[in-house]
Short mmCIF file of C-alpha atoms in Angstrom, two decimals:
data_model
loop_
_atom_site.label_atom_id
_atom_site.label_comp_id
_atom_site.label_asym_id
_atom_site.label_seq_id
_atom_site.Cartn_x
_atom_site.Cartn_y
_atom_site.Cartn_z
CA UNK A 27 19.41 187.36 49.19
CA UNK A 28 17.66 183.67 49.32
CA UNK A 29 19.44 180.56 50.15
CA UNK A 30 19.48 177.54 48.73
CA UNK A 31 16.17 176.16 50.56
CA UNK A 32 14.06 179.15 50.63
CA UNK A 33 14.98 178.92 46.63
CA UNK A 34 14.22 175.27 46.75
CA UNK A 35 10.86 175.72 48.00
CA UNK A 36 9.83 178.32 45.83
CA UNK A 37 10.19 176.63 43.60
CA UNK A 38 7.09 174.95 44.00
CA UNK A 39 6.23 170.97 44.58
CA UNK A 40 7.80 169.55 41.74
CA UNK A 41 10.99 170.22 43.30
CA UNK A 42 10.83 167.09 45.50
CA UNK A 43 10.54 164.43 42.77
CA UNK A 44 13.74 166.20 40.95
CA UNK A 45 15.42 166.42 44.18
CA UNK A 46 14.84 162.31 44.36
CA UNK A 47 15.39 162.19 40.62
CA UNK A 48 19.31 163.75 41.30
CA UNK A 49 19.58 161.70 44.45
CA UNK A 50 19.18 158.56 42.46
CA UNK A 51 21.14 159.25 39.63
CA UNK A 52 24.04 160.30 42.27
CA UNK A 53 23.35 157.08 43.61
CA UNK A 54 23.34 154.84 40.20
CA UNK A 55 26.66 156.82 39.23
CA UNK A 56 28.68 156.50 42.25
CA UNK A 57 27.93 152.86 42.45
CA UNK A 58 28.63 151.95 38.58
CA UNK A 59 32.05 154.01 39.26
CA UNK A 60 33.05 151.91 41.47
CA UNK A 61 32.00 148.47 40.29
CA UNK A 62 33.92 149.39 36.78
CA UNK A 63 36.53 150.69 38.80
CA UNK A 64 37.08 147.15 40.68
CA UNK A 65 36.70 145.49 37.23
CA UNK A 66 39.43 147.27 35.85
CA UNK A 67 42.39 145.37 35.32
CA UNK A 68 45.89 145.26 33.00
CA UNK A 69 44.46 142.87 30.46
CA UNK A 70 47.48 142.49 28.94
CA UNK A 71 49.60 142.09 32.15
CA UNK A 72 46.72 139.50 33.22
CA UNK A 73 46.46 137.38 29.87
CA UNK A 74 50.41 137.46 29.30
CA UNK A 75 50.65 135.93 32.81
CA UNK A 76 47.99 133.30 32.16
CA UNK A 77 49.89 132.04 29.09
CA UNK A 78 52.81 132.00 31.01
CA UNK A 79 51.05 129.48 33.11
CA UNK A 80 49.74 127.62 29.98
CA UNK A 81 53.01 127.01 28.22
CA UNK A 82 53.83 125.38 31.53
CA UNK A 83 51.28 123.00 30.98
CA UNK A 84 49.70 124.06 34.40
CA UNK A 85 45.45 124.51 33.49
CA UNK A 86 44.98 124.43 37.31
CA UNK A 87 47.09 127.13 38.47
CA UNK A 88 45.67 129.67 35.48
CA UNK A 89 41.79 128.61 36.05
CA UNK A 90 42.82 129.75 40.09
CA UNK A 91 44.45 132.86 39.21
CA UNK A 92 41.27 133.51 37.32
CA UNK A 93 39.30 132.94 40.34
CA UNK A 94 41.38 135.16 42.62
CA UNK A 95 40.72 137.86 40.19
CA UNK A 96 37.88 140.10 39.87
CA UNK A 97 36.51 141.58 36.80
CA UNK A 98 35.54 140.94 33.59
CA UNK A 99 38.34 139.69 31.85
CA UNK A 100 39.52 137.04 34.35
CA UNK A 101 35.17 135.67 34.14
CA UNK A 102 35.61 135.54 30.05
CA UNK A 103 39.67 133.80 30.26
CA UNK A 104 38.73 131.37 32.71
CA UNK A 105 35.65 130.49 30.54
CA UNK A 106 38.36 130.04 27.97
CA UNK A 107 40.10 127.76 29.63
CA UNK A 108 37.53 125.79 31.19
CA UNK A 109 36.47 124.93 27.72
CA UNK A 110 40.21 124.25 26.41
CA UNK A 111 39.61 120.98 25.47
CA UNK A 112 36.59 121.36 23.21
CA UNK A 113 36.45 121.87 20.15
CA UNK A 114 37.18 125.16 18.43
CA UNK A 115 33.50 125.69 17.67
CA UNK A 116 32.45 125.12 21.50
CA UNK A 117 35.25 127.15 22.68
CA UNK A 118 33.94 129.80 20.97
CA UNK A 119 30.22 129.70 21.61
CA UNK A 120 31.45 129.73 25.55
CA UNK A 121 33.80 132.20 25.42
CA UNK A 122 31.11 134.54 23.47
CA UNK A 123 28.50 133.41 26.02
CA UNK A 124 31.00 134.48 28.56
CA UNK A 125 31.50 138.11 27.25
CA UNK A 126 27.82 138.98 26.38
CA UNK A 127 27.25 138.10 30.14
CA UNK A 128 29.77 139.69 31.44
CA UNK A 129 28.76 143.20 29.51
CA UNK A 130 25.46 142.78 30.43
CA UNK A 131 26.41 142.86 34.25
CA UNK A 132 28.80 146.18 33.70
CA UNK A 133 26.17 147.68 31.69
CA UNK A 134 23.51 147.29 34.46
CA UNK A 135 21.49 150.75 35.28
CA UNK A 136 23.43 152.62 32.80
CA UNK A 137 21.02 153.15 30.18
CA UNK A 138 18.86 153.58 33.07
CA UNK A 139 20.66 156.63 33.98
CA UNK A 140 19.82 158.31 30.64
CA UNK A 141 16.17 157.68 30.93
CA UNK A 142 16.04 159.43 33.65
CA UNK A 143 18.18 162.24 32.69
CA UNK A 144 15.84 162.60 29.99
CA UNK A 145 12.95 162.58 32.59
CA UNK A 146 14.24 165.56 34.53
CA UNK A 147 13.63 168.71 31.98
CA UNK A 148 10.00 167.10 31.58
CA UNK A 149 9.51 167.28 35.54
CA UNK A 150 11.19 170.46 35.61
CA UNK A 151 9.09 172.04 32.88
CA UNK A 152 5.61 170.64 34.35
CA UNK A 153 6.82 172.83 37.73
CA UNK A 154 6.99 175.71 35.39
CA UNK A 155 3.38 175.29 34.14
CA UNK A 156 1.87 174.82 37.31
CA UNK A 157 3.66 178.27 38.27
CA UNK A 158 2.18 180.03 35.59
CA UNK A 159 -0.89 178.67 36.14
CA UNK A 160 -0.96 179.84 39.60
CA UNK A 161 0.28 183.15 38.18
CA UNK A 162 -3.00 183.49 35.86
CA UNK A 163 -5.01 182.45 38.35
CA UNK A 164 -4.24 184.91 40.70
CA UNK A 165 -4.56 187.65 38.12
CA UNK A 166 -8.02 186.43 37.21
CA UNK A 167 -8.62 186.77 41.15
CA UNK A 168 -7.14 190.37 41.52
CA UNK A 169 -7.88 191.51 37.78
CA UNK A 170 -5.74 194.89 37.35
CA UNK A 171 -4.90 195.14 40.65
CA UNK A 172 -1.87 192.58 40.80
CA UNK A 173 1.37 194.69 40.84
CA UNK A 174 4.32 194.14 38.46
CA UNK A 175 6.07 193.29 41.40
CA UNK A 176 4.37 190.41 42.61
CA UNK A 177 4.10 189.27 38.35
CA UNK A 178 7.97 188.72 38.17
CA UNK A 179 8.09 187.07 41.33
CA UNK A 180 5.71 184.25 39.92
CA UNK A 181 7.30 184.44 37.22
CA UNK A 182 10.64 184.28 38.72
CA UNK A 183 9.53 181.49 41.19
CA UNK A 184 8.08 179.49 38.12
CA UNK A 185 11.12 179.11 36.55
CA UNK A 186 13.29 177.92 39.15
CA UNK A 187 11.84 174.80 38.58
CA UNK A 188 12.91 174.20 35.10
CA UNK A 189 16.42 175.38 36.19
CA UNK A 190 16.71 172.94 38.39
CA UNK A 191 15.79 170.27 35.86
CA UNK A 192 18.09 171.45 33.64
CA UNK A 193 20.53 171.01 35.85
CA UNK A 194 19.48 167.24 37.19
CA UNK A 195 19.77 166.36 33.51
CA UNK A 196 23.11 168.33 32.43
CA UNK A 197 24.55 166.21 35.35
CA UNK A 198 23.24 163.27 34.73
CA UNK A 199 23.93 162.99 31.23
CA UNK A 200 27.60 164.02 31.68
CA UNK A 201 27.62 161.10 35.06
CA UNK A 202 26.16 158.58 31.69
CA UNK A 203 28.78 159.94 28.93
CA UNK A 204 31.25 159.13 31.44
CA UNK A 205 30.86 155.84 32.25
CA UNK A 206 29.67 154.67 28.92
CA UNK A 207 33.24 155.32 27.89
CA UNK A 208 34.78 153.34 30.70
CA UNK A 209 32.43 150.94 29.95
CA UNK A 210 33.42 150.93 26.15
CA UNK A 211 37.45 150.36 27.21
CA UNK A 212 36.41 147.39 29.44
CA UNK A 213 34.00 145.82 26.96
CA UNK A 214 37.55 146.49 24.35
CA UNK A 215 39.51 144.13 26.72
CA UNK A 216 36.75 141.69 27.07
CA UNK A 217 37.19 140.93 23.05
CA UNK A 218 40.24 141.23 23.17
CA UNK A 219 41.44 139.30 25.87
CA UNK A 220 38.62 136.49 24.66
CA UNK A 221 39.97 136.60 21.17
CA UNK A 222 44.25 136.35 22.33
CA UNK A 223 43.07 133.19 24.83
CA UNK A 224 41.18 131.46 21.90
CA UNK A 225 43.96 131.99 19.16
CA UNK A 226 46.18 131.12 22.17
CA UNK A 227 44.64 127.75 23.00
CA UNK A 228 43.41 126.94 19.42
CA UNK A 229 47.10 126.74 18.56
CA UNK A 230 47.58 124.27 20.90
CA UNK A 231 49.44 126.53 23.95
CA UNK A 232 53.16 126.94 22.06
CA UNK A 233 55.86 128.44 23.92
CA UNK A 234 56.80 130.70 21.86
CA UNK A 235 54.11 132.32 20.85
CA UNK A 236 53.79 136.49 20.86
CA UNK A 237 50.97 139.07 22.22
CA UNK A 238 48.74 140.90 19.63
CA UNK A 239 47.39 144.19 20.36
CA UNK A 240 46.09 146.48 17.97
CA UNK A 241 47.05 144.41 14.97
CA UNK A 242 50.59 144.27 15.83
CA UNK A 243 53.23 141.94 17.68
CA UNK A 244 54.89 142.36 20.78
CA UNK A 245 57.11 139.86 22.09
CA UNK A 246 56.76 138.53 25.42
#
């Protein structure tokens, strides 16, 4: 029975590249994990708390909570509220700005991720070839005298190969499905947090004023 690296190497050189391939992808995922996980806040907790702050007519204390936080949604409210005074046009334009940026930095080396998830059956498959052409060209060197034997374990060898790249790409497409969906709730509290603070401020702070999510009310 082979282990893992006499299987590795049999499977001939293009095993290497995949091997980096996986290693980066590991790499990419681990670190968008945990930058999406650090941007991950309660938006609603975070925005109700700002308005709090708001209704007491203190700007200063909600722009610093803003800067104490880290993630998305406190980059796009504090844009919000540096821009409070302008007009509703400009407030919007900012805020926008704000969010498109701000996706742009979670989304970083994702789509990368698929690329080269995509890239691994090709690598794999090219391993394959050059195994069967190593095959045929030891059976043009031996003629009839190759043995089944030694056929299937070309053969067998050839295919690792692919296997493996199959496998680099199975994983990395489930690492990219996985944080595209993370990334899909965080970009969902980027609008939505953006579109409470400017309904917030366009209607001039009031205190009593309630929390929309989803369409519907809920009282602070």
């Amino acid at each position: 029975m082979q282990n893992a690296i006499d299987i590795f190497i049999a499977g001939g050189p293009m095993m290497y590249p995949l091997a980096l391939l996986g290693l980066i992808l590991a790499i990419m995922f681990f670190e968008r994990l945990l930058y999406l996980h650090k941007g991950q806040i309660r938006a609603i907790e975070f925005v109700s708390g700002i308005k709090e702050s708001l209704k007491k007519r203190r700007l200063l204390e909600a722009i610093t909570i803003c800067d104490e936080s880290f993630g998305p949604v406190p980059r796009v409210v504090k844009e919000a509220l540096i821009n409070s005074e302008s007009s509703p046009e400009v407030l919007s334009q900012a805020v926008n700005a704000a969010a498109v940026n701000q996706f742009a930095l979670l989304s970083r080396r994702i789509s990368s991720m698929a690329t080269l998830a995509k890239i691994a059956p090709l690598l794999g498959l090219m391993g394959t070839v050059l195994g069967f052409l190593e095959i045929f060209s030891a059976i043009s060197d031996k003629g009839s005298f190759i043995s089944v034997s030694e056929l299937s374990l070309g053969i067998y060898k050839a295919l690792i190969s692919t296997v493996f790249g199959l496998f680099v790409a199975i994983a990395g497409w489930i690492a990219y499905s996985y944080l595209n969906s993370r990334l899909k709730v965080l970009s969902q509290d980027i609008d939505w947090a953006a579109n409470e603070m400017m309904l917030f401020i366009v209607r001039k702070m009031p205190e009593k004023e309630d929390l929309y999510i989803e369409g519907k009310e809920k009282k602070q």
